[in-house]
GROMACS .gro file of C-alpha atoms in nm:
model
  165
    1MET     CA    1   0.235  -3.483  12.908
    2ILE     CA    2   0.060  -3.321  12.643
    3THR     CA    3   0.285  -3.523  12.400
    4THR     CA    4   0.117  -3.829  12.605
    5ALA     CA    5  -0.212  -3.690  12.519
    6VAL     CA    6  -0.169  -3.590  12.153
    7ALA     CA    7   0.016  -3.953  12.098
    8ASP     CA    8  -0.328  -4.126  12.240
    9LEU     CA    9  -0.508  -3.962  11.984
   10GLY     CA   10  -0.331  -4.102  11.742
   11THR     CA   11  -0.311  -3.973  11.353
   12PRO     CA   12  -0.692  -3.958  11.197
   13THR     CA   13  -0.726  -4.200  10.929
   14PRO     CA   14  -0.948  -4.072  10.557
   15GLU     CA   15  -1.231  -4.330  10.730
   16SER     CA   16  -1.257  -4.174  11.047
   17THR     CA   17  -1.240  -3.765  10.932
   18GLN     CA   18  -1.511  -3.884  10.681
   19GLU     CA   19  -1.701  -4.036  10.939
   20HIS     CA   20  -1.685  -3.740  11.156
   21LEU     CA   21  -1.798  -3.530  10.876
   22ASN     CA   22  -2.071  -3.766  10.827
   23ARG     CA   23  -2.214  -3.727  11.156
   24LEU     CA   24  -2.147  -3.310  11.167
   25SER     CA   25  -2.377  -3.341  10.858
   26ALA     CA   26  -2.635  -3.481  11.005
   27ARG     CA   27  -2.640  -3.299  11.288
   28ILE     CA   28  -2.635  -2.963  11.090
   29THR     CA   29  -2.928  -3.115  10.906
   30THR     CA   30  -3.108  -3.196  11.212
   31GLN     CA   31  -3.031  -2.871  11.364
   32ASN     CA   32  -3.109  -2.671  11.014
   33ALA     CA   33  -3.467  -2.897  11.026
   34LEU     CA   34  -3.514  -2.730  11.397
   35ILE     CA   35  -3.461  -2.425  11.319
   36ALA     CA   36  -3.713  -2.394  11.019
   37ASP     CA   37  -3.948  -2.524  11.248
   38LEU     CA   38  -3.880  -2.264  11.520
   39GLN     CA   39  -3.885  -2.016  11.238
   40ALA     CA   40  -4.225  -2.139  11.140
   41ALA     CA   41  -4.357  -2.176  11.497
   42ALA     CA   42  -4.261  -1.781  11.529
   43ALA     CA   43  -4.399  -1.666  11.199
   44HIS     CA   44  -4.732  -1.894  11.303
   45ALA     CA   45  -4.726  -1.735  11.626
   46GLN     CA   46  -4.689  -1.370  11.488
   47GLN     CA   47  -4.973  -1.420  11.285
   48GLN     CA   48  -5.170  -1.506  11.571
   49LEU     CA   49  -5.057  -1.221  11.769
   50THR     CA   50  -5.138  -0.975  11.480
   51ALA     CA   51  -5.457  -1.114  11.447
   52ALA     CA   52  -5.575  -1.125  11.796
   53HIS     CA   53  -5.427  -0.738  11.804
   54ASP     CA   54  -5.675  -0.640  11.517
   55ARG     CA   55  -5.930  -0.801  11.672
   56TYR     CA   56  -5.871  -0.618  12.005
   57GLU     CA   57  -5.803  -0.276  11.817
   58LEU     CA   58  -6.141  -0.390  11.631
   59ALA     CA   59  -6.369  -0.468  11.971
   60VAL     CA   60  -6.222  -0.120  12.128
   61ARG     CA   61  -6.360   0.123  11.839
   62GLN     CA   62  -6.699  -0.138  11.845
   63HIS     CA   63  -6.688  -0.035  12.218
   64GLN     CA   64  -6.633   0.314  12.194
   65THR     CA   65  -6.898   0.388  11.895
   66ASP     CA   66  -7.151   0.165  12.119
   67ILE     CA   67  -7.091   0.442  12.411
   68ALA     CA   68  -7.142   0.743  12.211
   69THR     CA   69  -7.468   0.541  12.057
   70ILE     CA   70  -7.577   0.514  12.396
   71GLY     CA   71  -7.467   0.838  12.518
   72ALA     CA   72  -7.631   1.028  12.206
   73ARG     CA   73  -7.956   0.861  12.268
   74LEU     CA   74  -7.998   0.909  12.627
   75CYS     CA   75  -7.921   1.291  12.570
   76ASP     CA   76  -8.203   1.299  12.328
   77GLU     CA   77  -8.421   1.111  12.587
   78ALA     CA   78  -8.265   1.377  12.865
   79GLU     CA   79  -8.398   1.680  12.661
   80ASP     CA   80  -8.716   1.502  12.518
   81ARG     CA   81  -8.825   1.397  12.874
   82SER     CA   82  -8.684   1.708  13.062
   83TRP     CA   83  -8.482   1.486  13.303
   84CYS     CA   84  -8.164   1.708  13.203
   85GLU     CA   85  -8.041   1.782  13.508
   86GLU     CA   86  -8.135   1.398  13.674
   87TYR     CA   87  -7.899   1.268  13.340
   88ASP     CA   88  -7.625   1.516  13.410
   89THR     CA   89  -7.575   1.400  13.781
   90ILE     CA   90  -7.629   1.057  13.723
   91VAL     CA   91  -7.378   1.093  13.402
   92ASP     CA   92  -7.156   1.239  13.644
   93LYS     CA   93  -7.111   0.955  13.873
   94LEU     CA   94  -7.140   0.730  13.593
   95ASN     CA   95  -6.830   0.827  13.418
   96THR     CA   96  -6.603   0.797  13.718
   97GLN     CA   97  -6.656   0.448  13.646
   98LEU     CA   98  -6.656   0.349  13.319
   99THR     CA   99  -6.320   0.310  13.120
  100VAL     CA  100  -6.544   0.456  12.835
  101ALA     CA  101  -6.737   0.782  12.946
  102LEU     CA  102  -7.074   0.851  12.850
  103PRO     CA  103  -7.107   1.230  12.626
  104LEU     CA  104  -7.187   1.460  12.872
  105ARG     CA  105  -7.472   1.659  12.779
  106GLU     CA  106  -7.309   1.982  12.628
  107ARG     CA  107  -7.402   2.204  12.401
  108ASP     CA  108  -7.264   2.605  12.312
  109PHE     CA  109  -7.433   2.887  12.424
  110GLU     CA  110  -7.339   3.198  12.384
  111VAL     CA  111  -7.387   3.466  12.638
  112ALA     CA  112  -7.383   3.849  12.642
  113ALA     CA  113  -7.253   4.046  12.929
  114ASP     CA  114  -7.277   4.389  12.991
  115VAL     CA  115  -6.976   4.514  13.188
  116ARG     CA  116  -6.918   4.846  13.289
  117VAL     CA  117  -6.563   4.956  13.376
  118THR     CA  118  -6.473   5.270  13.569
  119ILE     CA  119  -6.099   5.376  13.495
  120GLN     CA  120  -5.890   5.639  13.657
  121VAL     CA  121  -5.669   5.898  13.486
  122THR     CA  122  -5.501   6.217  13.505
  123ALA     CA  123  -5.579   6.453  13.259
  124ARG     CA  124  -5.599   6.833  13.211
  125GLY     CA  125  -5.986   6.817  13.131
  126ASN     CA  126  -6.243   6.625  12.983
  127HIS     CA  127  -6.174   6.592  12.624
  128ASP     CA  128  -5.791   6.434  12.747
  129ALA     CA  129  -5.934   6.193  13.007
  130GLU     CA  130  -6.184   6.093  12.707
  131GLU     CA  131  -5.901   6.028  12.492
  132GLN     CA  132  -5.693   5.842  12.761
  133ALA     CA  133  -6.016   5.631  12.866
  134GLY     CA  134  -6.064   5.519  12.506
  135GLU     CA  135  -5.691   5.416  12.494
  136ILE     CA  136  -5.746   5.185  12.768
  137VAL     CA  137  -6.102   5.070  12.679
  138ARG     CA  138  -5.978   4.985  12.303
  139GLU     CA  139  -5.700   4.784  12.522
  140ILE     CA  140  -5.923   4.596  12.744
  141GLU     CA  141  -6.105   4.479  12.421
  142ARG     CA  142  -5.806   4.374  12.267
  143VAL     CA  143  -5.736   4.146  12.551
  144ILE     CA  144  -6.105   4.024  12.516
  145ASP     CA  145  -6.106   3.928  12.149
  146GLY     CA  146  -5.769   3.762  12.219
  147HIS     CA  147  -5.943   3.503  12.397
  148ALA     CA  148  -6.081   3.246  12.112
  149GLN     CA  149  -6.408   3.206  12.351
  150CYS     CA  150  -6.451   3.614  12.345
  151THR     CA  151  -6.548   3.878  12.151
  152ALA     CA  152  -6.580   4.226  12.253
  153HIS     CA  153  -6.831   4.470  12.121
  154PRO     CA  154  -6.740   4.823  12.169
  155ASN     CA  155  -6.981   5.101  12.226
  156ASP     CA  156  -6.932   5.343  11.977
  157SER     CA  157  -7.183   5.615  12.149
  158ARG     CA  158  -6.921   5.811  12.353
  159ASP     CA  159  -7.148   5.819  12.622
  160TRP     CA  160  -6.915   5.889  12.890
  161GLU     CA  161  -6.940   5.936  13.294
  162ILE     CA  162  -6.662   6.170  13.356
  163ARG     CA  163  -6.637   6.264  13.703
  164SER     CA  164  -6.339   6.428  13.901
  165ALA     CA  165  -6.163   6.193  14.143
   0.00000   0.00000   0.00000
């Protein structure tokens, strides 16, 4: 059966082989042209995508700048017109609905607070109690100073109130 199938093909002639090669060459040329067209279309689509992305990024930056400008003006108006509490309430509610939040009306404050610390120590006398309490107070100061927003200012008066417990 295989012999019959091969025999049906016959022996190719140089003319039939050339004709076959010419058809294949024409097909390859057509496919190459198609590939070139597809590559050009892909490059054009990539350029359009890049341009669209650039426009999008610019629009986002402009939107953020606009919101910051609006917010800064509103903050100034709130301060100038004494609308601070109303502004804060309205902006807090609005910001839950916005994709780019309005700026909050915040500024830095420095708050000084006097803190009284009562320390219990076991000591042999007043001087020993002062020394032990002093060490604990210095440790408390170091902990407070370790917080970025806090500074402890020790009271050097040594005005200790010492009582027996």
